[in-house]
Every structure is written in C-alpha cells, then in structure tokens.
C-alpha cells in the first residue's frame, strides 16, 4: 500500500496550488535518477575520495530537496550544504517543511548560472541541467544530470547526447 509521508501531507495542505508539482517531484523517473546518482556517488567516494576531502556540497536547482539532501547526508554525514534554487516557494517548502531544523543548509534564492563555482573541496550537484544554462564551474567535484526530454516547455537546455552534454 502506498502512503504519503506526514510532511508531504502538510505541504500539500498548505500549498494546494503546488500539488501537481510536488507529486511530479516524487515521479518514478525522479526517484530513479536520484538512486542512480547516489549509486555512482557511492562508487566515486569508495574509489577516489575520502569524506574528509569534501568540505561543502552545493546543490543547484534542488527543487524541494526531499530526495537529494537525505541522499547526500547518508553518504557524507552532516556536511554543509549550499542550496541554490530560483523558485522561492520551493525554497520555503524545503527550508520550513522538509528540513526545518537543519542549521547546516544555507539557502540561496539565486540564478546559479550567474555564479562561478570553484574549490577543490566543494562538490557541485545539479540534477536539473535541462532547466538552465550551463553552470560556470572552474573547479570542484561535479555531478550533473540532464535529459533529452524536449517536449516539456521548461526544458530549455535538453541535450541529445552525452557528448553534447560534456561540451557544455
């Protein structure tokens, strides 16, 4: 049997106009992509990195954060997270409902494509590259996801191949 967690129930009651968007954030494809990212991040951490080498995680376009933040925390512990999101109401939902007491998440209501990211001890994660211009990353550990699903109007930067994605 399926049930909605109590936090999401409260969010849906408080933000009924966001119900479809919140439901979409739990879509099977969203879940699978976060599981895939987590699996590959575990492999990278086990083979090439030590947890102490990463001092900050930057999540770009994190939407509501309810899947990605717990996955990062499970792998890296209580690390500082900078959470960039251009949707102010999504930040409000993330900050005040999903992670209300988490002092190690700093929220930035900002277009992250206008920020230069650098620092070898920083991990930059964006699982929504299809929604934005390419990020300006000078250095760091970078985990990016995009897709080729062009029929959604908000997908302004979908790519047709891995090579096209890499060239960005």
Coordinates of C-alpha atoms in Angstrom, one line a residue:
X1 CA 0.0 0.0 0.0
X2 CA 1.2 3.5 -0.8
X3 CA 1.1 6.3 1.7
X4 CA 2.3 9.9 1.6
X5 CA 4.6 10.9 4.4
X6 CA 3.2 13.3 7.0
X7 CA 5.5 16.2 6.0
X8 CA 4.3 16.0 2.3
X9 CA 0.7 15.7 3.5
X10 CA 1.2 19.0 5.4
X11 CA 2.9 20.6 2.4
X12 CA 0.1 19.6 0.1
X13 CA -2.5 21.1 2.5
X14 CA -0.5 24.4 2.9
X15 CA 0.4 24.7 -0.8
X16 CA -2.5 23.1 -2.7
X17 CA -1.6 25.1 -5.8
X18 CA 1.7 23.2 -5.9
X19 CA 0.1 19.7 -5.6
X20 CA 0.9 18.6 -9.2
X21 CA 4.4 19.9 -9.0
X22 CA 5.0 18.2 -5.6
X23 CA 3.6 15.0 -7.0
X24 CA 5.9 15.3 -10.0
X25 CA 8.9 15.6 -7.7
X26 CA 8.1 12.0 -6.5
X27 CA 7.7 10.7 -10.0
X28 CA 9.3 7.3 -10.7
X29 CA 11.8 8.9 -13.1
X30 CA 12.8 11.4 -10.5
X31 CA 13.3 8.7 -7.9
X32 CA 15.3 6.5 -10.3
X33 CA 17.6 9.4 -11.3
X34 CA 18.4 10.2 -7.6
X35 CA 19.0 6.5 -6.9
X36 CA 21.3 6.3 -10.0
X37 CA 23.2 9.5 -8.8
X38 CA 23.5 8.1 -5.3
X39 CA 24.8 4.8 -6.5
X40 CA 27.5 6.4 -8.7
X41 CA 28.4 8.9 -6.0
X42 CA 29.0 5.9 -3.6
X43 CA 31.3 4.4 -6.1
X44 CA 33.3 7.6 -6.6
X45 CA 33.6 8.1 -2.8
X46 CA 34.7 4.5 -2.3
X47 CA 37.3 4.5 -5.1
X48 CA 38.7 8.0 -5.4
X49 CA 37.7 10.3 -2.5
X50 CA 37.7 10.3 1.2
X51 CA 34.7 12.0 3.0
X52 CA 37.1 14.4 4.7
X53 CA 38.2 15.8 1.3
X54 CA 34.8 17.4 0.7
X55 CA 34.0 20.3 2.9
X56 CA 30.8 21.6 1.3
X57 CA 28.1 20.4 -1.1
X58 CA 26.4 22.8 -3.4
X59 CA 23.1 21.7 -4.7
X60 CA 21.8 23.6 -7.7
X61 CA 18.2 23.6 -8.8
X62 CA 17.3 21.3 -5.9
X63 CA 13.6 21.8 -6.2
X64 CA 12.2 20.6 -2.8
X65 CA 15.3 18.8 -1.7
X66 CA 13.4 16.0 -0.1
X67 CA 15.3 13.2 -2.0
X68 CA 18.7 14.7 -2.8
X69 CA 19.5 16.2 0.6
X70 CA 18.9 12.9 2.6
X71 CA 21.0 11.0 0.0
X72 CA 23.9 13.4 0.4
X73 CA 23.6 13.3 4.1
X74 CA 23.6 9.5 4.1
X75 CA 26.9 9.4 2.2
X76 CA 28.7 12.5 3.6
X77 CA 27.2 13.0 7.0
X78 CA 26.2 16.4 8.4
X79 CA 28.2 18.3 5.8
X80 CA 27.4 22.0 5.0
X81 CA 25.0 22.3 2.0
X82 CA 24.5 25.4 -0.1
X83 CA 21.1 25.0 -1.7
X84 CA 20.6 27.2 -4.9
X85 CA 17.1 27.4 -6.2
X86 CA 15.4 30.0 -8.4
X87 CA 11.9 29.1 -7.1
X88 CA 11.5 31.0 -3.9
X89 CA 8.4 29.0 -2.8
X90 CA 10.3 25.7 -3.4
X91 CA 13.0 27.0 -1.0
X92 CA 10.3 27.9 1.5
X93 CA 8.9 24.4 1.3
X94 CA 12.4 22.8 1.6
X95 CA 13.5 25.0 4.4
X96 CA 10.4 25.2 6.6
X97 CA 8.9 21.8 6.0
X98 CA 11.3 19.2 4.9
X99 CA 14.4 20.5 6.7
X100 CA 13.1 23.0 9.3
X101 CA 15.8 22.4 12.0
X102 CA 18.8 21.8 9.7
X103 CA 21.3 24.6 10.5
X104 CA 23.8 23.2 8.0
X105 CA 21.8 24.0 5.0
X106 CA 22.2 27.6 3.6
X107 CA 19.6 28.6 1.1
X108 CA 20.3 30.9 -1.9
X109 CA 17.4 32.3 -3.9
X110 CA 19.5 33.0 -6.9
X111 CA 20.1 32.0 -10.5
X112 CA 23.1 29.7 -10.0
X113 CA 24.1 30.1 -13.7
X114 CA 25.3 33.6 -12.8
X115 CA 27.6 32.2 -10.1
X116 CA 31.2 31.0 -10.6
X117 CA 31.8 27.8 -8.6
X118 CA 35.3 26.8 -7.6
X119 CA 37.1 25.0 -4.9
X120 CA 38.6 21.6 -5.0
X121 CA 36.9 20.5 -1.7
X122 CA 33.5 21.5 -3.0
X123 CA 31.0 19.1 -4.6
X124 CA 28.6 20.7 -7.0
X125 CA 25.4 18.6 -7.8
X126 CA 22.8 19.6 -10.3
X127 CA 20.1 17.0 -11.3
X128 CA 18.2 19.5 -13.4
X129 CA 20.6 20.8 -16.0
X130 CA 17.9 20.7 -18.7
X131 CA 16.2 23.6 -16.9
X132 CA 19.0 26.1 -17.1
X133 CA 22.0 27.4 -18.9
X134 CA 25.3 25.6 -18.3
X135 CA 26.8 26.2 -14.9
X136 CA 30.1 28.1 -14.6
X137 CA 32.3 25.6 -12.7
X138 CA 36.0 26.4 -12.5
X139 CA 37.0 23.6 -10.1
X140 CA 35.4 21.1 -7.8
X141 CA 33.8 17.7 -7.9
X142 CA 30.9 17.9 -10.2
X143 CA 27.8 15.6 -10.5
X144 CA 25.4 16.7 -13.2
X145 CA 22.3 15.1 -14.7
X146 CA 20.3 16.2 -17.7
X147 CA 17.9 14.6 -20.2
X148 CA 16.8 14.7 -23.8
X149 CA 13.1 15.2 -23.0
X150 CA 12.4 18.2 -25.2
X151 CA 8.6 18.1 -25.1
X152 CA 8.4 19.9 -21.7
X153 CA 8.4 23.7 -22.1
X154 CA 10.6 24.3 -19.0
X155 CA 13.4 22.1 -20.5
X156 CA 15.2 24.9 -22.2
X157 CA 18.6 23.1 -22.3
X158 CA 18.0 19.4 -23.0
X159 CA 20.8 17.6 -24.8
X160 CA 20.7 14.8 -27.4
X161 CA 23.8 13.0 -26.3
X162 CA 26.4 12.6 -23.6
X163 CA 29.0 14.3 -25.9
X164 CA 26.7 17.3 -26.3
X165 CA 26.3 17.4 -22.5
X166 CA 30.0 17.2 -21.9
X167 CA 30.7 20.0 -24.4
X168 CA 28.6 22.4 -22.3

